[in-house]
Amino acid sequence: MSAPPAEDLLQQWESEQARLRQQVLEEDTEDWQGSPDFSGLERVGGVDLSFIKGDDVNACAQLVVLSYPDLQVLYEDSQMVTLTAPYIAGFLAFRETPFLLEALQRLKKNQPTLLPQVVFVDGNGLFHYREFGLACHLGVLSGLPCVGVAKNLLQVQGVNKSEEHQSQIATLQRGGDSFPLIGASGKVLGKALRSSDKSSKPVYVSVGHKISLDTAVRLTHACCRYRVPEPIRQ
């Protein structure tokens, strides 16, 4: 077992999240976001960190960029990385963001014409303990619109896998159907989305940065061939 993180590190991380949280834009900022068919959107990115089973220090940081709307791979970057920050629930971004940011910066430097106009993050955005998940963190630091898409429901702020939640899932009849995830405060933190007709299990979409929730949900559905949006799946 690794030693528990020092209290002061957690306090430092919390204050960093609070500071960056002030910079999150929860509305559409790009012209293409207002278009019914996302006219003007040509490149969508996806990022993920994947681990070798049983090893929580070495991981593969991946960035792919796909064309839109035909979702063909334009660019791929995979790097083996060694994580230095410990895993603590609610602070995943401090472990993963530096490597995902580096991948975006490499792309910007080497092939700037392929930089994505929006990035899908395998994780949460505002749907988070302190409304500042990985997708928000990466969005603010990169300056790019980001969407968080999680495969599992994070049970936070009064949202949980209740019978009511399960019965709401049953009402999602076809791809594109969604319902809001409402926190104890009454704020909508994200949406459960049936992302394709083929999959009855929803994904959980939340705002990362520079996009509204409705646009994020619409775009996620538009980028799904299967349950997981193609930029993340690739």
PDB file of C-alpha atoms in Angstrom:
ATOM      1  CA  MET A   1       0.000   0.000   0.000  1.00  0.00           C
ATOM      2  CA  SER A   2       1.307   3.427  -0.835  1.00  0.00           C
ATOM      3  CA  ALA A   3       1.381   6.017   1.933  1.00  0.00           C
ATOM      4  CA  PRO A   4      -1.739   8.191   2.200  1.00  0.00           C
ATOM      5  CA  PRO A   5      -1.289  11.535   0.471  1.00  0.00           C
ATOM      6  CA  ALA A   6      -0.353  14.414   2.709  1.00  0.00           C
ATOM      7  CA  GLU A   7      -3.286  16.555   3.827  1.00  0.00           C
ATOM      8  CA  ASP A   8      -1.573  19.644   2.447  1.00  0.00           C
ATOM      9  CA  LEU A   9      -1.328  18.079  -1.032  1.00  0.00           C
ATOM     10  CA  LEU A  10      -5.088  17.494  -1.030  1.00  0.00           C
ATOM     11  CA  GLN A  11      -5.740  21.046   0.131  1.00  0.00           C
ATOM     12  CA  GLN A  12      -3.424  22.353  -2.583  1.00  0.00           C
ATOM     13  CA  TRP A  13      -5.259  20.274  -5.213  1.00  0.00           C
ATOM     14  CA  GLU A  14      -8.670  21.392  -3.962  1.00  0.00           C
ATOM     15  CA  SER A  15      -7.721  25.061  -4.123  1.00  0.00           C
ATOM     16  CA  GLU A  16      -6.239  24.519  -7.612  1.00  0.00           C
ATOM     17  CA  GLN A  17      -9.525  22.935  -8.742  1.00  0.00           C
ATOM     18  CA  ALA A  18     -11.505  25.827  -7.243  1.00  0.00           C
ATOM     19  CA  ARG A  19      -9.268  28.372  -8.999  1.00  0.00           C
ATOM     20  CA  LEU A  20      -9.510  26.672 -12.403  1.00  0.00           C
ATOM     21  CA  ARG A  21     -13.251  26.013 -11.927  1.00  0.00           C
ATOM     22  CA  GLN A  22     -13.796  29.783 -12.190  1.00  0.00           C
ATOM     23  CA  GLN A  23     -12.514  29.641 -15.781  1.00  0.00           C
ATOM     24  CA  VAL A  24     -14.876  26.947 -17.079  1.00  0.00           C
ATOM     25  CA  LEU A  25     -17.245  28.172 -19.794  1.00  0.00           C
ATOM     26  CA  GLU A  26     -20.506  26.203 -19.750  1.00  0.00           C
ATOM     27  CA  GLU A  27     -21.886  27.661 -22.956  1.00  0.00           C
ATOM     28  CA  ASP A  28     -21.274  27.320 -26.688  1.00  0.00           C
ATOM     29  CA  THR A  29     -18.345  29.460 -27.807  1.00  0.00           C
ATOM     30  CA  GLU A  30     -17.729  28.210 -31.370  1.00  0.00           C
ATOM     31  CA  ASP A  31     -19.753  28.922 -34.530  1.00  0.00           C
ATOM     32  CA  TRP A  32     -20.113  25.227 -35.453  1.00  0.00           C
ATOM     33  CA  GLN A  33     -21.820  24.468 -32.126  1.00  0.00           C
ATOM     34  CA  GLY A  34     -24.876  26.494 -33.111  1.00  0.00           C
ATOM     35  CA  SER A  35     -25.400  24.666 -36.399  1.00  0.00           C
ATOM     36  CA  PRO A  36     -27.998  21.823 -36.517  1.00  0.00           C
ATOM     37  CA  ASP A  37     -25.516  19.575 -38.367  1.00  0.00           C
ATOM     38  CA  PHE A  38     -22.348  21.062 -36.786  1.00  0.00           C
ATOM     39  CA  SER A  39     -21.413  22.716 -40.067  1.00  0.00           C
ATOM     40  CA  GLY A  40     -17.797  23.894 -39.818  1.00  0.00           C
ATOM     41  CA  LEU A  41     -16.743  21.063 -37.510  1.00  0.00           C
ATOM     42  CA  GLU A  42     -14.049  19.021 -39.256  1.00  0.00           C
ATOM     43  CA  ARG A  43     -11.870  17.463 -36.537  1.00  0.00           C
ATOM     44  CA  VAL A  44     -12.897  15.740 -33.286  1.00  0.00           C
ATOM     45  CA  GLY A  45     -10.360  14.450 -30.795  1.00  0.00           C
ATOM     46  CA  GLY A  46     -10.452  11.719 -28.169  1.00  0.00           C
ATOM     47  CA  VAL A  47      -8.100  11.181 -25.230  1.00  0.00           C
ATOM     48  CA  ASP A  48      -7.673   8.338 -22.776  1.00  0.00           C
ATOM     49  CA  LEU A  49      -5.128   6.851 -20.432  1.00  0.00           C
ATOM     50  CA  SER A  50      -5.126   3.061 -20.371  1.00  0.00           C
ATOM     51  CA  PHE A  51      -3.428   0.873 -17.816  1.00  0.00           C
ATOM     52  CA  ILE A  52      -1.789  -2.513 -17.862  1.00  0.00           C
ATOM     53  CA  LYS A  53      -3.715  -4.802 -15.515  1.00  0.00           C
ATOM     54  CA  GLY A  54      -2.125  -4.884 -12.075  1.00  0.00           C
ATOM     55  CA  ASP A  55       0.137  -1.887 -12.770  1.00  0.00           C
ATOM     56  CA  ASP A  56      -1.149   1.498 -11.666  1.00  0.00           C
ATOM     57  CA  VAL A  57       2.038   3.452 -12.399  1.00  0.00           C
ATOM     58  CA  ASN A  58       2.736   2.749 -16.066  1.00  0.00           C
ATOM     59  CA  ALA A  59       0.079   3.708 -18.582  1.00  0.00           C
ATOM     60  CA  CYS A  60      -0.449   4.512 -22.228  1.00  0.00           C
ATOM     61  CA  ALA A  61      -1.558   8.080 -22.946  1.00  0.00           C
ATOM     62  CA  GLN A  62      -3.468   8.268 -26.200  1.00  0.00           C
ATOM     63  CA  LEU A  63      -4.788  11.003 -28.445  1.00  0.00           C
ATOM     64  CA  VAL A  64      -6.653  10.392 -31.686  1.00  0.00           C
ATOM     65  CA  VAL A  65      -8.128  12.916 -34.078  1.00  0.00           C
ATOM     66  CA  LEU A  66     -10.957  11.881 -36.397  1.00  0.00           C
ATOM     67  CA  SER A  67     -12.511  13.661 -39.335  1.00  0.00           C
ATOM     68  CA  TYR A  68     -16.098  14.855 -38.888  1.00  0.00           C
ATOM     69  CA  PRO A  69     -18.709  13.789 -39.912  1.00  0.00           C
ATOM     70  CA  ASP A  70     -17.227  10.606 -41.418  1.00  0.00           C
ATOM     71  CA  LEU A  71     -15.144   9.696 -38.325  1.00  0.00           C
ATOM     72  CA  GLN A  72     -12.001   8.516 -40.116  1.00  0.00           C
ATOM     73  CA  VAL A  73      -8.717   8.531 -38.182  1.00  0.00           C
ATOM     74  CA  LEU A  74      -6.513  11.491 -39.175  1.00  0.00           C
ATOM     75  CA  TYR A  75      -3.916  11.327 -36.403  1.00  0.00           C
ATOM     76  CA  GLU A  76      -2.841   9.022 -33.567  1.00  0.00           C
ATOM     77  CA  ASP A  77      -0.377   9.509 -30.729  1.00  0.00           C
ATOM     78  CA  SER A  78       0.337   6.807 -28.128  1.00  0.00           C
ATOM     79  CA  GLN A  79       3.038   7.205 -25.500  1.00  0.00           C
ATOM     80  CA  MET A  80       3.953   5.020 -22.553  1.00  0.00           C
ATOM     81  CA  VAL A  81       4.096   7.240 -19.481  1.00  0.00           C
ATOM     82  CA  THR A  82       4.966   6.830 -15.805  1.00  0.00           C
ATOM     83  CA  LEU A  83       2.468   8.388 -13.431  1.00  0.00           C
ATOM     84  CA  THR A  84       3.836  10.249 -10.451  1.00  0.00           C
ATOM     85  CA  ALA A  85       0.691  11.494  -8.673  1.00  0.00           C
ATOM     86  CA  PRO A  86      -1.318   9.050  -6.538  1.00  0.00           C
ATOM     87  CA  TYR A  87      -4.850   7.989  -7.491  1.00  0.00           C
ATOM     88  CA  ILE A  88      -7.391   9.712  -5.257  1.00  0.00           C
ATOM     89  CA  ALA A  89     -11.088   9.744  -6.134  1.00  0.00           C
ATOM     90  CA  GLY A  90     -12.078  13.211  -7.297  1.00  0.00           C
ATOM     91  CA  PHE A  91      -8.508  14.175  -8.197  1.00  0.00           C
ATOM     92  CA  LEU A  92      -7.913  11.946 -11.226  1.00  0.00           C
ATOM     93  CA  ALA A  93      -7.000  14.972 -13.348  1.00  0.00           C
ATOM     94  CA  PHE A  94      -3.800  15.609 -11.408  1.00  0.00           C
ATOM     95  CA  ARG A  95      -2.661  12.123 -12.403  1.00  0.00           C
ATOM     96  CA  GLU A  96      -3.721  12.161 -16.035  1.00  0.00           C
ATOM     97  CA  THR A  97      -4.012  15.713 -17.393  1.00  0.00           C
ATOM     98  CA  PRO A  98      -0.269  16.455 -17.759  1.00  0.00           C
ATOM     99  CA  PHE A  99       0.210  13.560 -20.204  1.00  0.00           C
ATOM    100  CA  LEU A 100      -2.952  14.272 -22.209  1.00  0.00           C
ATOM    101  CA  LEU A 101      -1.987  17.938 -22.409  1.00  0.00           C
ATOM    102  CA  GLU A 102       1.491  16.988 -23.641  1.00  0.00           C
ATOM    103  CA  ALA A 103      -0.066  14.919 -26.434  1.00  0.00           C
ATOM    104  CA  LEU A 104      -2.161  17.919 -27.540  1.00  0.00           C
ATOM    105  CA  GLN A 105       0.878  20.193 -27.358  1.00  0.00           C
ATOM    106  CA  ARG A 106       2.951  17.774 -29.459  1.00  0.00           C
ATOM    107  CA  LEU A 107       0.217  17.791 -32.097  1.00  0.00           C
ATOM    108  CA  LYS A 108      -0.038  21.593 -32.008  1.00  0.00           C
ATOM    109  CA  LYS A 109       3.713  21.860 -32.536  1.00  0.00           C
ATOM    110  CA  ASN A 110       4.159  19.145 -35.177  1.00  0.00           C
ATOM    111  CA  GLN A 111       0.896  19.195 -37.163  1.00  0.00           C
ATOM    112  CA  PRO A 112      -1.104  22.261 -36.092  1.00  0.00           C
ATOM    113  CA  THR A 113      -3.592  21.867 -38.959  1.00  0.00           C
ATOM    114  CA  LEU A 114      -4.815  18.629 -37.343  1.00  0.00           C
ATOM    115  CA  LEU A 115      -5.550  20.122 -33.908  1.00  0.00           C
ATOM    116  CA  PRO A 116      -9.068  19.007 -32.897  1.00  0.00           C
ATOM    117  CA  GLN A 117     -11.860  21.579 -32.578  1.00  0.00           C
ATOM    118  CA  VAL A 118     -13.366  19.619 -29.686  1.00  0.00           C
ATOM    119  CA  VAL A 119     -11.976  16.849 -27.458  1.00  0.00           C
ATOM    120  CA  PHE A 120     -13.899  13.913 -25.993  1.00  0.00           C
ATOM    121  CA  VAL A 121     -12.514  12.821 -22.642  1.00  0.00           C
ATOM    122  CA  ASP A 122     -13.043   9.352 -21.186  1.00  0.00           C
ATOM    123  CA  GLY A 123     -14.271  10.672 -17.830  1.00  0.00           C
ATOM    124  CA  ASN A 124     -16.421  13.378 -16.276  1.00  0.00           C
ATOM    125  CA  GLY A 125     -16.566  17.143 -16.579  1.00  0.00           C
ATOM    126  CA  LEU A 126     -18.907  19.156 -14.342  1.00  0.00           C
ATOM    127  CA  PHE A 127     -20.474  15.905 -13.144  1.00  0.00           C
ATOM    128  CA  HIS A 128     -17.940  15.621 -10.311  1.00  0.00           C
ATOM    129  CA  TYR A 129     -17.554  16.054  -6.541  1.00  0.00           C
ATOM    130  CA  ARG A 130     -16.527  19.705  -6.924  1.00  0.00           C
ATOM    131  CA  GLU A 131     -17.895  20.251 -10.454  1.00  0.00           C
ATOM    132  CA  PHE A 132     -14.409  20.050 -11.921  1.00  0.00           C
ATOM    133  CA  GLY A 133     -13.584  16.659 -13.416  1.00  0.00           C
ATOM    134  CA  LEU A 134     -10.908  15.613 -15.890  1.00  0.00           C
ATOM    135  CA  ALA A 135     -12.740  17.045 -18.940  1.00  0.00           C
ATOM    136  CA  CYS A 136     -12.945  20.486 -17.276  1.00  0.00           C
ATOM    137  CA  HIS A 137      -9.308  20.374 -16.201  1.00  0.00           C
ATOM    138  CA  LEU A 138      -8.060  19.459 -19.670  1.00  0.00           C
ATOM    139  CA  GLY A 139     -10.417  21.977 -21.300  1.00  0.00           C
ATOM    140  CA  VAL A 140      -9.287  24.943 -19.207  1.00  0.00           C
ATOM    141  CA  LEU A 141      -5.583  24.114 -19.531  1.00  0.00           C
ATOM    142  CA  SER A 142      -5.726  23.406 -23.286  1.00  0.00           C
ATOM    143  CA  GLY A 143      -8.236  26.147 -24.126  1.00  0.00           C
ATOM    144  CA  LEU A 144     -10.153  23.647 -26.298  1.00  0.00           C
ATOM    145  CA  PRO A 145     -13.853  22.740 -26.072  1.00  0.00           C
ATOM    146  CA  CYS A 146     -14.082  19.465 -24.134  1.00  0.00           C
ATOM    147  CA  VAL A 147     -16.847  16.943 -23.435  1.00  0.00           C
ATOM    148  CA  GLY A 148     -16.724  14.393 -20.620  1.00  0.00           C
ATOM    149  CA  VAL A 149     -18.212  10.979 -21.446  1.00  0.00           C
ATOM    150  CA  ALA A 150     -18.158   8.366 -18.689  1.00  0.00           C
ATOM    151  CA  LYS A 151     -19.208   4.734 -19.021  1.00  0.00           C
ATOM    152  CA  ASN A 152     -20.131   4.387 -15.346  1.00  0.00           C
ATOM    153  CA  LEU A 153     -22.299   6.569 -13.145  1.00  0.00           C
ATOM    154  CA  LEU A 154     -20.294   8.589 -10.651  1.00  0.00           C
ATOM    155  CA  GLN A 155     -22.416   8.657  -7.496  1.00  0.00           C
ATOM    156  CA  VAL A 156     -22.003  12.254  -6.380  1.00  0.00           C
ATOM    157  CA  GLN A 157     -24.053  15.217  -5.188  1.00  0.00           C
ATOM    158  CA  GLY A 158     -27.133  13.129  -4.525  1.00  0.00           C
ATOM    159  CA  VAL A 159     -27.107  11.324  -7.884  1.00  0.00           C
ATOM    160  CA  ASN A 160     -27.011   7.555  -7.398  1.00  0.00           C
ATOM    161  CA  LYS A 161     -27.966   4.226  -8.902  1.00  0.00           C
ATOM    162  CA  SER A 162     -31.407   4.273  -7.326  1.00  0.00           C
ATOM    163  CA  GLU A 163     -34.465   2.405  -8.574  1.00  0.00           C
ATOM    164  CA  GLU A 164     -35.640   5.727  -9.974  1.00  0.00           C
ATOM    165  CA  HIS A 165     -32.410   6.059 -11.949  1.00  0.00           C
ATOM    166  CA  GLN A 166     -32.821   2.527 -13.321  1.00  0.00           C
ATOM    167  CA  SER A 167     -36.426   3.213 -14.329  1.00  0.00           C
ATOM    168  CA  GLN A 168     -35.335   6.418 -16.104  1.00  0.00           C
ATOM    169  CA  ILE A 169     -32.802   4.372 -18.080  1.00  0.00           C
ATOM    170  CA  ALA A 170     -35.655   2.104 -19.169  1.00  0.00           C
ATOM    171  CA  THR A 171     -37.425   5.121 -20.720  1.00  0.00           C
ATOM    172  CA  LEU A 172     -34.539   5.729 -23.139  1.00  0.00           C
ATOM    173  CA  GLN A 173     -36.076   4.065 -26.182  1.00  0.00           C
ATOM    174  CA  ARG A 174     -33.601   4.895 -28.933  1.00  0.00           C
ATOM    175  CA  GLY A 175     -30.245   6.483 -29.694  1.00  0.00           C
ATOM    176  CA  GLY A 176     -30.260  10.191 -28.830  1.00  0.00           C
ATOM    177  CA  ASP A 177     -32.725   9.898 -25.935  1.00  0.00           C
ATOM    178  CA  SER A 178     -31.440  11.349 -22.665  1.00  0.00           C
ATOM    179  CA  PHE A 179     -32.459  12.482 -19.192  1.00  0.00           C
ATOM    180  CA  PRO A 180     -30.796  15.014 -16.846  1.00  0.00           C
ATOM    181  CA  LEU A 181     -28.613  14.107 -13.866  1.00  0.00           C
ATOM    182  CA  ILE A 182     -29.814  16.502 -11.176  1.00  0.00           C
ATOM    183  CA  GLY A 183     -27.716  17.104  -8.083  1.00  0.00           C
ATOM    184  CA  ALA A 184     -29.067  17.674  -4.578  1.00  0.00           C
ATOM    185  CA  SER A 185     -28.785  21.437  -5.184  1.00  0.00           C
ATOM    186  CA  GLY A 186     -31.207  21.164  -8.126  1.00  0.00           C
ATOM    187  CA  LYS A 187     -28.444  21.870 -10.656  1.00  0.00           C
ATOM    188  CA  VAL A 188     -28.273  19.734 -13.799  1.00  0.00           C
ATOM    189  CA  LEU A 189     -24.763  18.271 -13.721  1.00  0.00           C
ATOM    190  CA  GLY A 190     -24.930  16.178 -16.862  1.00  0.00           C
ATOM    191  CA  LYS A 191     -27.155  13.847 -18.838  1.00  0.00           C
ATOM    192  CA  ALA A 192     -27.545  10.096 -19.217  1.00  0.00           C
ATOM    193  CA  LEU A 193     -27.588   9.437 -22.968  1.00  0.00           C
ATOM    194  CA  ARG A 194     -28.607   6.367 -24.903  1.00  0.00           C
ATOM    195  CA  SER A 195     -25.859   6.823 -27.430  1.00  0.00           C
ATOM    196  CA  SER A 196     -26.911   4.279 -30.013  1.00  0.00           C
ATOM    197  CA  ASP A 197     -29.919   2.124 -30.907  1.00  0.00           C
ATOM    198  CA  LYS A 198     -27.701  -0.947 -30.428  1.00  0.00           C
ATOM    199  CA  SER A 199     -26.860  -0.263 -26.780  1.00  0.00           C
ATOM    200  CA  SER A 200     -29.407   0.075 -23.991  1.00  0.00           C
ATOM    201  CA  LYS A 201     -26.720   0.996 -21.422  1.00  0.00           C
ATOM    202  CA  PRO A 202     -26.355   4.780 -21.326  1.00  0.00           C
ATOM    203  CA  VAL A 203     -23.206   6.876 -21.198  1.00  0.00           C
ATOM    204  CA  TYR A 204     -22.952   9.886 -18.899  1.00  0.00           C
ATOM    205  CA  VAL A 205     -22.220  13.167 -20.665  1.00  0.00           C
ATOM    206  CA  SER A 206     -21.125  16.364 -18.952  1.00  0.00           C
ATOM    207  CA  VAL A 207     -19.683  19.720 -19.958  1.00  0.00           C
ATOM    208  CA  GLY A 208     -15.916  20.011 -19.908  1.00  0.00           C
ATOM    209  CA  HIS A 209     -15.303  23.496 -21.281  1.00  0.00           C
ATOM    210  CA  LYS A 210     -16.531  25.869 -24.002  1.00  0.00           C
ATOM    211  CA  ILE A 211     -19.693  23.915 -24.851  1.00  0.00           C
ATOM    212  CA  SER A 212     -23.258  23.752 -23.527  1.00  0.00           C
ATOM    213  CA  LEU A 213     -24.699  20.519 -22.148  1.00  0.00           C
ATOM    214  CA  ASP A 214     -27.329  20.214 -24.888  1.00  0.00           C
ATOM    215  CA  THR A 215     -24.691  20.661 -27.596  1.00  0.00           C
ATOM    216  CA  ALA A 216     -22.377  18.189 -25.838  1.00  0.00           C
ATOM    217  CA  VAL A 217     -25.143  15.564 -25.763  1.00  0.00           C
ATOM    218  CA  ARG A 218     -26.085  16.158 -29.406  1.00  0.00           C
ATOM    219  CA  LEU A 219     -22.448  15.958 -30.504  1.00  0.00           C
ATOM    220  CA  THR A 220     -21.800  12.810 -28.462  1.00  0.00           C
ATOM    221  CA  HIS A 221     -24.730  11.090 -30.148  1.00  0.00           C
ATOM    222  CA  ALA A 222     -23.526  12.287 -33.569  1.00  0.00           C
ATOM    223  CA  CYS A 223     -20.104  10.714 -32.915  1.00  0.00           C
ATOM    224  CA  CYS A 224     -21.406   7.308 -31.789  1.00  0.00           C
ATOM    225  CA  ARG A 225     -21.451   4.252 -33.999  1.00  0.00           C
ATOM    226  CA  TYR A 226     -21.645   2.069 -30.907  1.00  0.00           C
ATOM    227  CA  ARG A 227     -22.119   2.849 -27.214  1.00  0.00           C
ATOM    228  CA  VAL A 228     -18.856   4.789 -26.735  1.00  0.00           C
ATOM    229  CA  PRO A 229     -18.211   7.855 -28.953  1.00  0.00           C
ATOM    230  CA  GLU A 230     -15.843   6.985 -31.765  1.00  0.00           C
ATOM    231  CA  PRO A 231     -13.054   9.427 -30.750  1.00  0.00           C
ATOM    232  CA  ILE A 232     -12.769   7.699 -27.346  1.00  0.00           C
ATOM    233  CA  ARG A 233     -13.353   4.188 -28.721  1.00  0.00           C
ATOM    234  CA  GLN A 234     -10.557   4.619 -31.247  1.00  0.00           C
TER     235      GLN A 234
END
